[in-house]
Short mmCIF file of C-alpha atoms in Angstrom, two decimals:
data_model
loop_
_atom_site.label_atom_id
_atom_site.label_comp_id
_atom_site.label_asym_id
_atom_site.label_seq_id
_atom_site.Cartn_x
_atom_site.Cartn_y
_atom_site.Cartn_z
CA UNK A 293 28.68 14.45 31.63
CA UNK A 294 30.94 13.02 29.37
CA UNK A 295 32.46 15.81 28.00
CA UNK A 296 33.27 16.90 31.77
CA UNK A 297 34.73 13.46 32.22
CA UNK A 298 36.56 14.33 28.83
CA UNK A 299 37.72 16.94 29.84
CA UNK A 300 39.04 16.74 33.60
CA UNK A 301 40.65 13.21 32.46
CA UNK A 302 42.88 15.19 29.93
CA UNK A 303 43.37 17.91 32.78
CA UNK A 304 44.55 15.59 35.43
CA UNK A 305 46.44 13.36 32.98
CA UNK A 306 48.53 16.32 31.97
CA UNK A 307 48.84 17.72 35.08
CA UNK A 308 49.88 14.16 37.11
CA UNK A 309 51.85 12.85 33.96
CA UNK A 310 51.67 9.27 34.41
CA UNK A 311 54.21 8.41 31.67
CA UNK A 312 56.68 11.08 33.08
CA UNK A 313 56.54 9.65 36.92
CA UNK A 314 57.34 6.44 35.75
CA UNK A 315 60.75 6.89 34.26
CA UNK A 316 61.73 8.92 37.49
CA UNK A 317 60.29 6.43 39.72
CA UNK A 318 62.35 3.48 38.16
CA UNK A 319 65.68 6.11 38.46
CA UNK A 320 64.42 6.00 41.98
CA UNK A 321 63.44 2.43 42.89
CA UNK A 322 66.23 0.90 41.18
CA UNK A 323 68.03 -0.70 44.00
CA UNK A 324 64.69 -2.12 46.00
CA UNK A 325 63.33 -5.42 45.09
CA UNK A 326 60.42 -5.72 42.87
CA UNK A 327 58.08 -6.41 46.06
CA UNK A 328 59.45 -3.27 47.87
CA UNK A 329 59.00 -1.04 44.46
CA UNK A 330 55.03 -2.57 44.06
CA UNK A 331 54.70 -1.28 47.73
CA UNK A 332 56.29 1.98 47.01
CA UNK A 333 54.17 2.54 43.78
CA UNK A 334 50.78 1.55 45.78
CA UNK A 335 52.00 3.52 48.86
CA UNK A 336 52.92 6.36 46.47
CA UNK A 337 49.22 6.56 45.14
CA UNK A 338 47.32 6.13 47.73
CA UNK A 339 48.89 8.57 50.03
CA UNK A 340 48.35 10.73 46.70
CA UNK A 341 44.82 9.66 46.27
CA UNK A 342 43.62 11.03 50.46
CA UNK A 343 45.85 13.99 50.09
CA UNK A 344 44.00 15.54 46.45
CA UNK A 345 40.43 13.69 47.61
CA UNK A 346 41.22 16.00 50.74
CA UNK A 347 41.73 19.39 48.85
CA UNK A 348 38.24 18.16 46.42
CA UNK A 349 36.21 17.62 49.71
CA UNK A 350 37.86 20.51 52.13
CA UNK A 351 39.38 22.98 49.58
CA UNK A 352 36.34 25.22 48.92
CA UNK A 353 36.38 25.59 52.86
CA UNK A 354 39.80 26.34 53.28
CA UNK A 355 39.71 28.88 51.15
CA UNK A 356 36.46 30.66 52.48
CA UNK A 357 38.29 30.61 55.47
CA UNK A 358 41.24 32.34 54.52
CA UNK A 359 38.69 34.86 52.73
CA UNK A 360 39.63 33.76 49.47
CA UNK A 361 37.19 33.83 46.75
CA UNK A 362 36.62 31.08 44.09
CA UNK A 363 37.04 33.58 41.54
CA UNK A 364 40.36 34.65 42.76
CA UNK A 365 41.28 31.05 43.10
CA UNK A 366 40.58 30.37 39.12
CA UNK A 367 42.61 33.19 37.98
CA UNK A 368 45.50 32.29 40.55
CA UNK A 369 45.38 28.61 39.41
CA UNK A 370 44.98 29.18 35.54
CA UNK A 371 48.16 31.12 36.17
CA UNK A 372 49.79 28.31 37.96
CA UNK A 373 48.89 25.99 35.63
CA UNK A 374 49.87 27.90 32.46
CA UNK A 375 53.66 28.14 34.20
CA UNK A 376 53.46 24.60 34.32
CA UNK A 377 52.32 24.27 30.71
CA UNK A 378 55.35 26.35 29.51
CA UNK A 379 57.37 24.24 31.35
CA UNK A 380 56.26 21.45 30.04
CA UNK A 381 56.47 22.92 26.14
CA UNK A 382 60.02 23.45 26.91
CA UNK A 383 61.32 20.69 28.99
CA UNK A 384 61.71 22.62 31.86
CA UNK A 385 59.58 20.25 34.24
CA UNK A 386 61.10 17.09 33.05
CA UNK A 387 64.73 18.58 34.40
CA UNK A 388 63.56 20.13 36.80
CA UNK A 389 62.04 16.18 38.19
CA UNK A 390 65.21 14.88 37.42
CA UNK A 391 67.16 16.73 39.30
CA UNK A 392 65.48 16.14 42.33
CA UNK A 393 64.70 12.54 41.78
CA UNK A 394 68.95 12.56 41.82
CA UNK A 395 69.10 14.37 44.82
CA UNK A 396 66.76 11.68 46.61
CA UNK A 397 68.96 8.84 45.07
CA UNK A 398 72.31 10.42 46.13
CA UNK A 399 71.29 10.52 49.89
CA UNK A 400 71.99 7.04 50.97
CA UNK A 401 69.65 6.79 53.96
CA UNK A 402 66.67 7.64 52.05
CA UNK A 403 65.08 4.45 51.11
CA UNK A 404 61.42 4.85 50.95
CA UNK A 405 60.47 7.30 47.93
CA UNK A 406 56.86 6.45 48.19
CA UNK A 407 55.75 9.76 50.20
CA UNK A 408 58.88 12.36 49.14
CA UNK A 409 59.19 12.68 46.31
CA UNK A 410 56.61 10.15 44.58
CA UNK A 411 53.12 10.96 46.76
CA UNK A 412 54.00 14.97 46.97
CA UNK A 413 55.44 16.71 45.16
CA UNK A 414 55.29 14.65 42.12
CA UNK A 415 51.84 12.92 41.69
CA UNK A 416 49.88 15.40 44.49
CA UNK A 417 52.10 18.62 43.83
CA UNK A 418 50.64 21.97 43.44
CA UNK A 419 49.30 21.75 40.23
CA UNK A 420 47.37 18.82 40.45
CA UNK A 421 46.05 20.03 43.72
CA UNK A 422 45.26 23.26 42.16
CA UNK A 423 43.53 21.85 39.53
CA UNK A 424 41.32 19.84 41.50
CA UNK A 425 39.98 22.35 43.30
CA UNK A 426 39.51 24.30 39.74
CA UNK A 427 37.22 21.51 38.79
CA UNK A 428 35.41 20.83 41.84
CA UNK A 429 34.66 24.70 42.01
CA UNK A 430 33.26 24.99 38.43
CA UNK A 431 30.52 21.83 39.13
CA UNK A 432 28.09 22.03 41.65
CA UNK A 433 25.68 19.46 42.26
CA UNK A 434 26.29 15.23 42.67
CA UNK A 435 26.68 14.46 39.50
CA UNK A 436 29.55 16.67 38.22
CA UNK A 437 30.79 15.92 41.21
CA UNK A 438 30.93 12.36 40.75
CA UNK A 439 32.26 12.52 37.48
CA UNK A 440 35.22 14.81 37.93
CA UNK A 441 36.02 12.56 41.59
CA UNK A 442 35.88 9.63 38.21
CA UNK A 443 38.45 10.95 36.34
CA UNK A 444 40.77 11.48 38.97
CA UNK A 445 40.67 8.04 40.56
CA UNK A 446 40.76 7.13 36.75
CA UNK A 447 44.21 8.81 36.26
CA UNK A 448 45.19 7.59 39.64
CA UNK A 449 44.77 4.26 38.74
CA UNK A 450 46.76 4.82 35.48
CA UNK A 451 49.81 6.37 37.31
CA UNK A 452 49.92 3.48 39.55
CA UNK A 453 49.93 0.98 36.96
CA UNK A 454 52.53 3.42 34.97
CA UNK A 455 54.95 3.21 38.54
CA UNK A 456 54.12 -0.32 38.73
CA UNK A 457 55.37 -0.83 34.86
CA UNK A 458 58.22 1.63 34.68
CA UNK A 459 60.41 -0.33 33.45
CA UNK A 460 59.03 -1.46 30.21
CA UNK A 461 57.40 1.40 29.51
CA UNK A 462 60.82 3.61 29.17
CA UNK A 463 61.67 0.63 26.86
CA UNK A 464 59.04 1.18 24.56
CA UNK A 465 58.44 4.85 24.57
CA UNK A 466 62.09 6.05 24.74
CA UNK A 467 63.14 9.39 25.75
CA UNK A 468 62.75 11.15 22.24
CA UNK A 469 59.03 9.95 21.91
CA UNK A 470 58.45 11.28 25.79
CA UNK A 471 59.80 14.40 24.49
CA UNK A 472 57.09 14.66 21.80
CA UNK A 473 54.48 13.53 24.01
CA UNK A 474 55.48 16.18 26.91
CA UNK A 475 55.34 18.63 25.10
CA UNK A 476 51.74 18.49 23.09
CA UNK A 477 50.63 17.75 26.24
CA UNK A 478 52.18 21.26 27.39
CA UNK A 479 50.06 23.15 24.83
CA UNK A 480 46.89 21.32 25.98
CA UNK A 481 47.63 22.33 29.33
CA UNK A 482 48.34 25.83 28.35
CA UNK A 483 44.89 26.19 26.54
CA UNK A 484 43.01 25.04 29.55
CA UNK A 485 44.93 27.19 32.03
CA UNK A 486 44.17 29.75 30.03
CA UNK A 487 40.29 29.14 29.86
CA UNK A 488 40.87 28.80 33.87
CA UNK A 489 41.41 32.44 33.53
CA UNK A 490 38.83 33.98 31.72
CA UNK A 491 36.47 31.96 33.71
CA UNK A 492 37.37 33.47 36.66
CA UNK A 493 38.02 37.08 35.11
CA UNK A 494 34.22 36.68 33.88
CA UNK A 495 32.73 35.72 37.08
CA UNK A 496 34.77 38.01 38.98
CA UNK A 497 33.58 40.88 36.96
CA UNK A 498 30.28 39.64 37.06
#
């Protein structure tokens, strides 16, 4: 059990990237007061928090009734995830954030960032969806359940308090040390993608 925990805390954690919402949402929160960002960044996470909870209760449904199988799902995801990885190893992600945390900021009439782009795409986006439903379709039973439903709430809880202390946390890590970080965080990501895979190429095949 804690090895899963382990393991799908270091998932979501690269997937969600706490430390690399937070410098976008201060970019993005900038102008509101500090009560108005706190009510963004909760807003932000908890609209995050139904909308993956949703996919781990419902997704294994939604995809039997499409007449997609679990299998296919793994592959399909690893896949996903391993494009997100390379991003990541290459900086690709961060710009591509960045440039649409600018175009939110340049439209003047958008005020509230908490749902577009904070809550989806950025904290619930495809990945982190995706890899949700990895997880939850690799443990059966209430425990493993329970444990990977643990480490998302945990890493939910740590990207709200990362939004809630933007600020001083782009002071102290600085953009060349979020570099570093991004991007061993990348090859992490690109290792379990990559497992994703084979698990599903094994089951598939029987």
């Amino acid at each position: 059990m804690i090895e899963l925990y382990i393991s799908s805390l270091i998932t979501f954690f690269v997937v969600i990237d706490p430390p690399g919402c937070a410098p976008i949402y201060a970019g993005l929160s900038s102008g509101a007061s500090p009560a108005n960002r706190r009510a963004m960044a909760i807003r932000a996470v908890l609209v995050a928090a139904a909308i993956l909870f949703a996919f781990a209760a419902f997704g294994e449904v939604l995809l039997k009734s499409l007449g997609i199988s679990l299998d296919s799902f793994r592959i399909a995801g690893g896949i996903m995830l391993f494009l997100i990885a390379l991003e990541m190893v290459f900086e690709k992600r961060t710009e591509r954030r960045e440039d649409r945390a600018a175009k939110v900021a340049a439209t003047p009439e958008v005020e509230d960032v908490s749902i577009f782009p904070m809550a989806m795409p950025m904290i619930a986006g495809p990945g982190s969806i995706a890899s949700v439903m990895l997880l939850m379709s690799r443990n059966h039973g209430l425990e493993p359940i329970a444990v990977v439903l643990a480490a998302l709430a945990t890493i939910l809880a740590l990207t709200l308090a990362a939004l809630l202390a933007a600020g001083p946390i782009m002071r102290v890590l600085g953009a060349k040390i979020e570099a570093v970080i991004t991007r061993l965080l990348g090859v992490l990501l690109a290792a379990l993608a990559v497992q994703f895979v084979i698990d599903g190429v094994k089951q598939s095949l029987g």
